[in-house]
Amino acid sequence: MIIANILTVFAAVGDKCNPNGGGLFGFPHWYAYLEGSRDANGKCIPAFGSLSDTWLIVAAIIEILLRVAALAAIAMVIYGGFQYATSEGQPEKTGRAKSTIVDALVGLAIAVLAAFIVTFIAGSIKK
């Protein structure tokens, strides 16, 4: 049994793998789009091979930043809602709150759309 496990680990060395497990808070790792190979312990290590790998790393970093922007937009929607709730019916404060909410929703839509585009482009570069 032990010998079979050892042989399985050594048989996996050099096998291709995809090291894109979830990162902190569900954010992708900087190496999310890279292919990798397995080491002697069976752990998937990202491998760098060409110039396109650099662009895959850049795409992963851009995706991380876009996800941060989406979270900031969600926070601004919440802040705008708080402003709206505490505006006490004053037209100037209500208008500012509505403007904050609309601007944040537009920003959120742009960030989500851009993240999808980056994911699509990185997927096509990876192939």
Short mmCIF file of N, CA, C and O in Angstrom, two decimals:
data_model
loop_
_atom_site.label_atom_id
_atom_site.label_comp_id
_atom_site.label_asym_id
_atom_site.label_seq_id
_atom_site.Cartn_x
_atom_site.Cartn_y
_atom_site.Cartn_z
N MET A 1 0.83 -1.19 0.00
CA MET A 1 0.00 0.00 0.00
C MET A 1 0.87 1.25 0.00
O MET A 1 0.61 2.18 -0.76
N ILE A 2 1.87 1.30 0.84
CA ILE A 2 2.77 2.46 0.92
C ILE A 2 3.55 2.59 -0.38
O ILE A 2 3.72 3.69 -0.90
N ILE A 3 3.99 1.46 -0.92
CA ILE A 3 4.76 1.49 -2.16
C ILE A 3 3.88 2.00 -3.31
O ILE A 3 4.34 2.79 -4.14
N ALA A 4 2.62 1.64 -3.32
CA ALA A 4 1.71 2.11 -4.36
C ALA A 4 1.53 3.63 -4.27
O ALA A 4 1.49 4.31 -5.30
N ASN A 5 1.43 4.15 -3.06
CA ASN A 5 1.29 5.60 -2.89
C ASN A 5 2.55 6.32 -3.35
O ASN A 5 2.46 7.38 -3.99
N ILE A 6 3.71 5.81 -3.04
CA ILE A 6 4.97 6.42 -3.46
C ILE A 6 5.08 6.40 -4.98
O ILE A 6 5.45 7.40 -5.60
N LEU A 7 4.73 5.28 -5.59
CA LEU A 7 4.78 5.19 -7.05
C LEU A 7 3.79 6.16 -7.70
O LEU A 7 4.09 6.75 -8.74
N THR A 8 2.62 6.35 -7.09
CA THR A 8 1.64 7.28 -7.63
C THR A 8 2.17 8.71 -7.60
O THR A 8 2.00 9.46 -8.55
N VAL A 9 2.83 9.08 -6.50
CA VAL A 9 3.38 10.44 -6.38
C VAL A 9 4.47 10.63 -7.43
O VAL A 9 4.50 11.65 -8.12
N PHE A 10 5.38 9.68 -7.57
CA PHE A 10 6.46 9.83 -8.53
C PHE A 10 5.97 9.74 -9.97
O PHE A 10 6.55 10.34 -10.86
N ALA A 11 4.89 9.03 -10.20
CA ALA A 11 4.33 8.97 -11.54
C ALA A 11 3.71 10.30 -11.93
O ALA A 11 3.64 10.65 -13.10
N ALA A 12 3.26 11.06 -10.93
CA ALA A 12 2.62 12.35 -11.20
C ALA A 12 3.63 13.46 -11.44
O ALA A 12 3.27 14.52 -11.93
N VAL A 13 4.90 13.25 -11.10
CA VAL A 13 5.91 14.29 -11.28
C VAL A 13 6.02 14.62 -12.76
O VAL A 13 6.17 13.74 -13.60
N GLY A 14 5.94 15.89 -13.09
CA GLY A 14 6.03 16.33 -14.48
C GLY A 14 4.70 16.38 -15.19
O GLY A 14 4.61 16.94 -16.27
N ASP A 15 3.64 15.81 -14.60
CA ASP A 15 2.32 15.90 -15.22
C ASP A 15 1.86 17.35 -15.24
O ASP A 15 2.13 18.12 -14.34
N LYS A 16 1.14 17.70 -16.29
CA LYS A 16 0.61 19.05 -16.37
C LYS A 16 -0.57 19.19 -15.40
O LYS A 16 -1.32 18.27 -15.18
N CYS A 17 -0.68 20.38 -14.84
CA CYS A 17 -1.77 20.66 -13.93
C CYS A 17 -2.15 22.13 -14.07
O CYS A 17 -1.48 22.89 -14.74
N ASN A 18 -3.21 22.52 -13.42
CA ASN A 18 -3.69 23.89 -13.50
C ASN A 18 -3.71 24.47 -12.08
O ASN A 18 -4.60 24.16 -11.31
N PRO A 19 -2.75 25.33 -11.73
CA PRO A 19 -2.64 25.82 -10.36
C PRO A 19 -3.52 27.02 -10.06
O PRO A 19 -3.08 28.00 -9.50
N ASN A 20 -4.79 27.00 -10.45
CA ASN A 20 -5.61 28.18 -10.24
C ASN A 20 -6.65 27.99 -9.16
O ASN A 20 -7.79 28.36 -9.32
N GLY A 21 -6.28 27.43 -8.04
CA GLY A 21 -7.19 27.33 -6.92
C GLY A 21 -7.54 28.70 -6.39
O GLY A 21 -6.91 29.70 -6.71
N GLY A 22 -8.58 28.78 -5.58
CA GLY A 22 -9.01 30.06 -5.04
C GLY A 22 -7.98 30.67 -4.12
O GLY A 22 -7.30 29.99 -3.37
N GLY A 23 -7.85 31.95 -4.19
CA GLY A 23 -6.93 32.68 -3.34
C GLY A 23 -7.66 33.26 -2.14
O GLY A 23 -8.74 32.81 -1.76
N LEU A 24 -7.11 34.28 -1.57
CA LEU A 24 -7.68 34.94 -0.42
C LEU A 24 -9.01 35.58 -0.78
O LEU A 24 -9.10 36.33 -1.75
N PHE A 25 -10.07 35.30 -0.03
CA PHE A 25 -11.41 35.83 -0.24
C PHE A 25 -11.96 35.52 -1.63
O PHE A 25 -12.77 36.26 -2.16
N GLY A 26 -11.52 34.44 -2.25
CA GLY A 26 -12.01 34.06 -3.56
C GLY A 26 -11.35 34.77 -4.73
O GLY A 26 -11.72 34.56 -5.87
N PHE A 27 -10.38 35.64 -4.45
CA PHE A 27 -9.66 36.30 -5.53
C PHE A 27 -8.73 35.29 -6.19
O PHE A 27 -8.20 34.41 -5.53
N PRO A 28 -8.54 35.42 -7.49
CA PRO A 28 -7.61 34.49 -8.16
C PRO A 28 -6.17 34.79 -7.77
O PRO A 28 -5.84 35.89 -7.34
N HIS A 29 -5.32 33.79 -7.89
CA HIS A 29 -3.90 34.00 -7.67
C HIS A 29 -3.30 34.73 -8.86
O HIS A 29 -3.87 34.74 -9.95
N TRP A 30 -2.14 35.31 -8.68
CA TRP A 30 -1.47 36.00 -9.79
C TRP A 30 -1.07 35.03 -10.89
O TRP A 30 -0.84 35.41 -12.02
N TYR A 31 -0.98 33.75 -10.57
CA TYR A 31 -0.61 32.73 -11.55
C TYR A 31 -1.82 31.92 -12.01
O TYR A 31 -1.67 30.81 -12.51
N ALA A 32 -3.01 32.48 -11.92
CA ALA A 32 -4.24 31.73 -12.17
C ALA A 32 -4.33 31.14 -13.57
O ALA A 32 -4.89 30.06 -13.76
N TYR A 33 -3.78 31.80 -14.57
CA TYR A 33 -3.92 31.33 -15.95
C TYR A 33 -2.73 30.52 -16.44
O TYR A 33 -2.73 30.07 -17.58
N LEU A 34 -1.73 30.34 -15.62
CA LEU A 34 -0.55 29.58 -16.03
C LEU A 34 -0.79 28.09 -15.89
O LEU A 34 -1.52 27.64 -15.02
N GLU A 35 -0.15 27.33 -16.76
CA GLU A 35 -0.13 25.88 -16.58
C GLU A 35 1.05 25.56 -15.69
O GLU A 35 1.98 26.33 -15.56
N GLY A 36 1.00 24.42 -15.06
CA GLY A 36 2.08 24.05 -14.17
C GLY A 36 2.44 22.59 -14.32
O GLY A 36 1.92 21.88 -15.16
N SER A 37 3.36 22.17 -13.48
CA SER A 37 3.74 20.77 -13.43
C SER A 37 3.81 20.36 -11.96
O SER A 37 3.95 21.19 -11.08
N ARG A 38 3.72 19.08 -11.74
CA ARG A 38 3.72 18.57 -10.36
C ARG A 38 5.15 18.28 -9.91
O ARG A 38 5.95 17.77 -10.65
N ASP A 39 5.40 18.61 -8.63
CA ASP A 39 6.71 18.30 -8.06
C ASP A 39 6.65 16.91 -7.42
O ASP A 39 5.67 16.18 -7.56
N ALA A 40 7.70 16.53 -6.71
CA ALA A 40 7.78 15.19 -6.12
C ALA A 40 6.71 14.95 -5.06
O ALA A 40 6.33 13.82 -4.81
N ASN A 41 6.21 16.01 -4.45
CA ASN A 41 5.16 15.87 -3.44
C ASN A 41 3.76 15.91 -4.04
O ASN A 41 2.78 15.81 -3.32
N GLY A 42 3.65 16.10 -5.33
CA GLY A 42 2.36 16.16 -5.99
C GLY A 42 1.75 17.55 -6.02
O GLY A 42 0.64 17.73 -6.48
N LYS A 43 2.49 18.55 -5.53
CA LYS A 43 1.99 19.92 -5.51
C LYS A 43 2.14 20.54 -6.90
O LYS A 43 3.13 20.34 -7.57
N CYS A 44 1.16 21.29 -7.30
CA CYS A 44 1.17 21.92 -8.62
C CYS A 44 1.94 23.24 -8.54
O CYS A 44 1.58 24.14 -7.79
N ILE A 45 3.02 23.34 -9.31
CA ILE A 45 3.88 24.52 -9.34
C ILE A 45 3.69 25.22 -10.68
O ILE A 45 3.82 24.60 -11.73
N PRO A 46 3.39 26.55 -10.67
CA PRO A 46 3.25 27.25 -11.95
C PRO A 46 4.55 27.27 -12.73
O PRO A 46 5.63 27.41 -12.15
N ALA A 47 4.45 27.10 -14.03
CA ALA A 47 5.65 27.07 -14.88
C ALA A 47 5.61 28.22 -15.87
O ALA A 47 4.58 28.53 -16.45
N PHE A 48 6.74 28.88 -16.04
CA PHE A 48 6.88 29.98 -17.00
C PHE A 48 7.60 29.44 -18.22
O PHE A 48 8.63 28.81 -18.10
N GLY A 49 7.05 29.73 -19.41
CA GLY A 49 7.68 29.17 -20.58
C GLY A 49 7.90 30.14 -21.72
O GLY A 49 8.85 30.00 -22.48
N SER A 50 7.05 31.15 -21.83
CA SER A 50 7.16 32.03 -22.98
C SER A 50 6.69 33.44 -22.63
O SER A 50 6.25 33.69 -21.51
N LEU A 51 6.74 34.32 -23.60
CA LEU A 51 6.31 35.70 -23.40
C LEU A 51 4.81 35.77 -23.12
O LEU A 51 4.36 36.62 -22.36
N SER A 52 4.05 34.87 -23.70
CA SER A 52 2.60 34.88 -23.45
C SER A 52 2.29 34.59 -21.99
O SER A 52 1.25 35.00 -21.48
N ASP A 53 3.18 33.89 -21.29
CA ASP A 53 2.99 33.65 -19.87
C ASP A 53 3.03 34.96 -19.08
O ASP A 53 2.31 35.12 -18.10
N THR A 54 3.86 35.89 -19.52
CA THR A 54 3.92 37.20 -18.87
C THR A 54 2.58 37.91 -19.02
O THR A 54 2.09 38.52 -18.07
N TRP A 55 1.99 37.82 -20.21
CA TRP A 55 0.69 38.46 -20.42
C TRP A 55 -0.39 37.78 -19.61
O TRP A 55 -1.34 38.44 -19.18
N LEU A 56 -0.27 36.49 -19.36
CA LEU A 56 -1.24 35.80 -18.52
C LEU A 56 -1.15 36.28 -17.08
O LEU A 56 -2.16 36.41 -16.39
N ILE A 57 0.07 36.54 -16.61
CA ILE A 57 0.24 37.08 -15.26
C ILE A 57 -0.35 38.48 -15.17
O ILE A 57 -1.05 38.82 -14.21
N VAL A 58 -0.09 39.30 -16.19
CA VAL A 58 -0.66 40.66 -16.22
C VAL A 58 -2.18 40.59 -16.23
O VAL A 58 -2.86 41.35 -15.52
N ALA A 59 -2.75 39.67 -16.99
CA ALA A 59 -4.21 39.51 -17.04
C ALA A 59 -4.76 39.11 -15.68
O ALA A 59 -5.81 39.62 -15.26
N ALA A 60 -4.08 38.23 -14.97
CA ALA A 60 -4.54 37.83 -13.64
C ALA A 60 -4.48 38.99 -12.66
O ALA A 60 -5.39 39.18 -11.85
N ILE A 61 -3.43 39.81 -12.73
CA ILE A 61 -3.32 40.97 -11.85
C ILE A 61 -4.41 41.99 -12.17
O ILE A 61 -5.02 42.57 -11.26
N ILE A 62 -4.68 42.20 -13.46
CA ILE A 62 -5.76 43.11 -13.85
C ILE A 62 -7.11 42.59 -13.34
O ILE A 62 -7.93 43.36 -12.85
N GLU A 63 -7.32 41.29 -13.43
CA GLU A 63 -8.57 40.71 -12.93
C GLU A 63 -8.70 40.94 -11.42
O GLU A 63 -9.79 41.26 -10.93
N ILE A 64 -7.63 40.78 -10.68
CA ILE A 64 -7.66 41.03 -9.24
C ILE A 64 -8.04 42.49 -8.97
O ILE A 64 -8.89 42.78 -8.12
N LEU A 65 -7.41 43.41 -9.69
CA LEU A 65 -7.70 44.83 -9.49
C LEU A 65 -9.14 45.16 -9.88
O LEU A 65 -9.79 45.99 -9.21
N LEU A 66 -9.67 44.53 -10.91
CA LEU A 66 -11.06 44.77 -11.29
C LEU A 66 -12.03 44.24 -10.24
O LEU A 66 -13.08 44.84 -10.00
N ARG A 67 -11.68 43.15 -9.62
CA ARG A 67 -12.53 42.63 -8.54
C ARG A 67 -12.51 43.57 -7.34
O ARG A 67 -13.53 43.77 -6.69
N VAL A 68 -11.36 44.15 -7.05
CA VAL A 68 -11.28 45.14 -5.97
C VAL A 68 -12.13 46.36 -6.34
O VAL A 68 -12.85 46.91 -5.48
N ALA A 69 -12.09 46.79 -7.59
CA ALA A 69 -12.91 47.92 -8.04
C ALA A 69 -14.40 47.60 -7.91
O ALA A 69 -15.19 48.47 -7.53
N ALA A 70 -14.79 46.37 -8.21
CA ALA A 70 -16.19 45.98 -8.06
C ALA A 70 -16.61 46.03 -6.60
O ALA A 70 -17.72 46.48 -6.28
N LEU A 71 -15.74 45.58 -5.70
CA LEU A 71 -16.06 45.65 -4.28
C LEU A 71 -16.17 47.10 -3.81
O LEU A 71 -17.05 47.44 -3.00
N ALA A 72 -15.32 47.98 -4.33
CA ALA A 72 -15.40 49.40 -3.98
C ALA A 72 -16.70 49.99 -4.50
O ALA A 72 -17.34 50.82 -3.81
N ALA A 73 -17.13 49.58 -5.68
CA ALA A 73 -18.40 50.08 -6.23
C ALA A 73 -19.58 49.62 -5.39
O ALA A 73 -20.51 50.39 -5.14
N ILE A 74 -19.52 48.39 -4.92
CA ILE A 74 -20.59 47.89 -4.04
C ILE A 74 -20.62 48.69 -2.73
O ILE A 74 -21.69 49.05 -2.23
N ALA A 75 -19.44 49.00 -2.21
CA ALA A 75 -19.37 49.81 -0.99
C ALA A 75 -19.96 51.20 -1.24
O ALA A 75 -20.64 51.77 -0.37
N MET A 76 -19.72 51.76 -2.41
CA MET A 76 -20.27 53.08 -2.74
C MET A 76 -21.80 53.04 -2.91
O MET A 76 -22.48 54.00 -2.56
N VAL A 77 -22.33 51.93 -3.42
CA VAL A 77 -23.79 51.78 -3.50
C VAL A 77 -24.37 51.78 -2.09
O VAL A 77 -25.39 52.44 -1.81
N ILE A 78 -23.73 51.06 -1.19
CA ILE A 78 -24.19 51.02 0.20
C ILE A 78 -24.09 52.41 0.83
O ILE A 78 -25.02 52.86 1.52
N TYR A 79 -22.99 53.11 0.58
CA TYR A 79 -22.82 54.46 1.11
C TYR A 79 -23.89 55.40 0.54
O TYR A 79 -24.47 56.22 1.27
N GLY A 80 -24.18 55.29 -0.76
CA GLY A 80 -25.23 56.11 -1.37
C GLY A 80 -26.59 55.80 -0.77
O GLY A 80 -27.41 56.70 -0.57
N GLY A 81 -26.85 54.54 -0.49
CA GLY A 81 -28.10 54.16 0.16
C GLY A 81 -28.21 54.75 1.56
O GLY A 81 -29.29 55.20 1.98
N PHE A 82 -27.10 54.77 2.27
CA PHE A 82 -27.09 55.39 3.60
C PHE A 82 -27.35 56.90 3.48
O PHE A 82 -28.10 57.46 4.27
N GLN A 83 -26.72 57.53 2.50
CA GLN A 83 -26.95 58.96 2.27
C GLN A 83 -28.42 59.22 1.95
O GLN A 83 -29.01 60.19 2.43
N TYR A 84 -28.99 58.37 1.13
CA TYR A 84 -30.39 58.53 0.75
C TYR A 84 -31.30 58.36 1.96
O TYR A 84 -32.27 59.12 2.12
N ALA A 85 -31.00 57.36 2.79
CA ALA A 85 -31.85 57.12 3.96
C ALA A 85 -31.75 58.25 4.98
O ALA A 85 -32.71 58.51 5.71
N THR A 86 -30.63 58.92 5.04
CA THR A 86 -30.46 59.99 6.03
C THR A 86 -30.64 61.38 5.42
O THR A 86 -30.34 62.38 6.08
N SER A 87 -31.15 61.47 4.20
CA SER A 87 -31.31 62.77 3.55
C SER A 87 -32.49 63.57 4.10
O SER A 87 -32.59 64.76 3.84
N GLU A 88 -33.36 62.92 4.82
CA GLU A 88 -34.51 63.56 5.46
C GLU A 88 -35.39 64.30 4.47
O GLU A 88 -35.99 65.32 4.79
N GLY A 89 -35.45 63.86 3.25
CA GLY A 89 -36.33 64.45 2.25
C GLY A 89 -35.83 65.74 1.65
O GLY A 89 -36.53 66.37 0.87
N GLN A 90 -34.63 66.15 1.98
CA GLN A 90 -34.08 67.37 1.40
C GLN A 90 -33.66 67.08 -0.04
O GLN A 90 -32.88 66.17 -0.29
N PRO A 91 -34.19 67.86 -0.98
CA PRO A 91 -33.95 67.56 -2.40
C PRO A 91 -32.47 67.54 -2.79
O PRO A 91 -32.05 66.72 -3.59
N GLU A 92 -31.68 68.44 -2.22
CA GLU A 92 -30.24 68.49 -2.57
C GLU A 92 -29.52 67.22 -2.11
O GLU A 92 -28.77 66.62 -2.88
N LYS A 93 -29.77 66.81 -0.88
CA LYS A 93 -29.12 65.59 -0.35
C LYS A 93 -29.63 64.35 -1.06
O LYS A 93 -28.86 63.43 -1.35
N THR A 94 -30.93 64.31 -1.36
CA THR A 94 -31.50 63.17 -2.06
C THR A 94 -30.92 63.05 -3.46
O THR A 94 -30.58 61.95 -3.91
N GLY A 95 -30.77 64.17 -4.14
CA GLY A 95 -30.18 64.16 -5.49
C GLY A 95 -28.74 63.70 -5.48
O GLY A 95 -28.30 62.93 -6.36
N ARG A 96 -27.98 64.16 -4.48
CA ARG A 96 -26.58 63.73 -4.36
C ARG A 96 -26.49 62.22 -4.09
O ARG A 96 -25.63 61.52 -4.64
N ALA A 97 -27.40 61.73 -3.23
CA ALA A 97 -27.40 60.30 -2.91
C ALA A 97 -27.75 59.46 -4.14
O ALA A 97 -27.11 58.44 -4.42
N LYS A 98 -28.75 59.89 -4.89
CA LYS A 98 -29.13 59.17 -6.11
C LYS A 98 -27.98 59.17 -7.12
O LYS A 98 -27.71 58.16 -7.77
N SER A 99 -27.31 60.31 -7.23
CA SER A 99 -26.18 60.41 -8.14
C SER A 99 -25.06 59.45 -7.73
O SER A 99 -24.44 58.80 -8.58
N THR A 100 -24.80 59.36 -6.43
CA THR A 100 -23.78 58.44 -5.93
C THR A 100 -24.14 57.00 -6.26
O THR A 100 -23.29 56.22 -6.72
N ILE A 101 -25.39 56.63 -6.07
CA ILE A 101 -25.82 55.26 -6.34
C ILE A 101 -25.71 54.93 -7.82
O ILE A 101 -25.20 53.88 -8.21
N VAL A 102 -26.18 55.85 -8.68
CA VAL A 102 -26.13 55.61 -10.13
C VAL A 102 -24.68 55.51 -10.60
O VAL A 102 -24.33 54.60 -11.38
N ASP A 103 -23.83 56.42 -10.14
CA ASP A 103 -22.42 56.38 -10.54
C ASP A 103 -21.75 55.09 -10.08
O ASP A 103 -20.96 54.49 -10.83
N ALA A 104 -22.07 54.64 -8.88
CA ALA A 104 -21.48 53.40 -8.37
C ALA A 104 -21.97 52.19 -9.16
O ALA A 104 -21.19 51.27 -9.44
N LEU A 105 -23.24 52.19 -9.53
CA LEU A 105 -23.76 51.07 -10.33
C LEU A 105 -23.14 51.04 -11.73
O LEU A 105 -22.86 49.96 -12.27
N VAL A 106 -22.92 52.21 -12.32
CA VAL A 106 -22.24 52.26 -13.63
C VAL A 106 -20.81 51.73 -13.48
O VAL A 106 -20.33 50.94 -14.31
N GLY A 107 -20.13 52.16 -12.42
CA GLY A 107 -18.77 51.66 -12.17
C GLY A 107 -18.74 50.16 -11.95
O GLY A 107 -17.84 49.47 -12.43
N LEU A 108 -19.72 49.65 -11.23
CA LEU A 108 -19.81 48.21 -11.00
C LEU A 108 -20.02 47.46 -12.31
O LEU A 108 -19.37 46.44 -12.57
N ALA A 109 -20.90 47.97 -13.16
CA ALA A 109 -21.14 47.32 -14.45
C ALA A 109 -19.88 47.33 -15.31
O ALA A 109 -19.54 46.32 -15.95
N ILE A 110 -19.16 48.43 -15.31
CA ILE A 110 -17.93 48.52 -16.09
C ILE A 110 -16.89 47.53 -15.56
O ILE A 110 -16.22 46.84 -16.33
N ALA A 111 -16.75 47.45 -14.23
CA ALA A 111 -15.75 46.55 -13.64
C ALA A 111 -16.08 45.09 -13.93
O ALA A 111 -15.20 44.30 -14.27
N VAL A 112 -17.35 44.72 -13.82
CA VAL A 112 -17.75 43.33 -14.09
C VAL A 112 -17.55 42.99 -15.56
O VAL A 112 -17.00 41.92 -15.90
N LEU A 113 -17.95 43.89 -16.46
CA LEU A 113 -17.77 43.65 -17.89
C LEU A 113 -16.28 43.55 -18.25
O LEU A 113 -15.88 42.66 -19.00
N ALA A 114 -15.48 44.42 -17.68
CA ALA A 114 -14.04 44.38 -17.95
C ALA A 114 -13.41 43.09 -17.42
O ALA A 114 -12.53 42.52 -18.06
N ALA A 115 -13.87 42.61 -16.26
CA ALA A 115 -13.35 41.36 -15.72
C ALA A 115 -13.68 40.19 -16.64
O ALA A 115 -12.85 39.30 -16.86
N PHE A 116 -14.90 40.18 -17.19
CA PHE A 116 -15.27 39.12 -18.14
C PHE A 116 -14.41 39.18 -19.39
O PHE A 116 -13.98 38.15 -19.91
N ILE A 117 -14.16 40.38 -19.88
CA ILE A 117 -13.33 40.53 -21.07
C ILE A 117 -11.91 40.05 -20.82
O ILE A 117 -11.32 39.34 -21.63
N VAL A 118 -11.34 40.42 -19.66
CA VAL A 118 -9.99 39.99 -19.31
C VAL A 118 -9.93 38.46 -19.19
O VAL A 118 -9.00 37.83 -19.69
N THR A 119 -10.93 37.87 -18.57
CA THR A 119 -10.98 36.41 -18.43
C THR A 119 -11.05 35.75 -19.80
O THR A 119 -10.38 34.75 -20.06
N PHE A 120 -11.86 36.29 -20.70
CA PHE A 120 -11.98 35.73 -22.05
C PHE A 120 -10.66 35.84 -22.81
O PHE A 120 -10.22 34.87 -23.44
N ILE A 121 -10.03 36.99 -22.75
CA ILE A 121 -8.76 37.19 -23.47
C ILE A 121 -7.68 36.29 -22.90
O ILE A 121 -6.92 35.66 -23.64
N ALA A 122 -7.60 36.21 -21.57
CA ALA A 122 -6.58 35.35 -20.96
C ALA A 122 -6.83 33.89 -21.30
O ALA A 122 -5.88 33.12 -21.53
N GLY A 123 -8.09 33.48 -21.37
CA GLY A 123 -8.40 32.11 -21.77
C GLY A 123 -8.00 31.82 -23.20
O GLY A 123 -7.55 30.71 -23.52
N SER A 124 -8.14 32.81 -24.08
CA SER A 124 -7.75 32.57 -25.47
C SER A 124 -6.24 32.60 -25.64
O SER A 124 -5.70 31.92 -26.50
N ILE A 125 -5.52 33.38 -24.82
CA ILE A 125 -4.06 33.38 -24.88
C ILE A 125 -3.51 32.06 -24.34
O ILE A 125 -2.55 31.51 -24.86
N LYS A 126 -4.17 31.54 -23.33
CA LYS A 126 -3.71 30.31 -22.67
C LYS A 126 -3.73 29.10 -23.59
O LYS A 126 -2.90 28.23 -23.51
N LYS A 127 -4.68 29.07 -24.51
CA LYS A 127 -4.84 27.89 -25.38
C LYS A 127 -3.81 27.78 -26.42
O LYS A 127 -2.97 28.23 -26.82
#
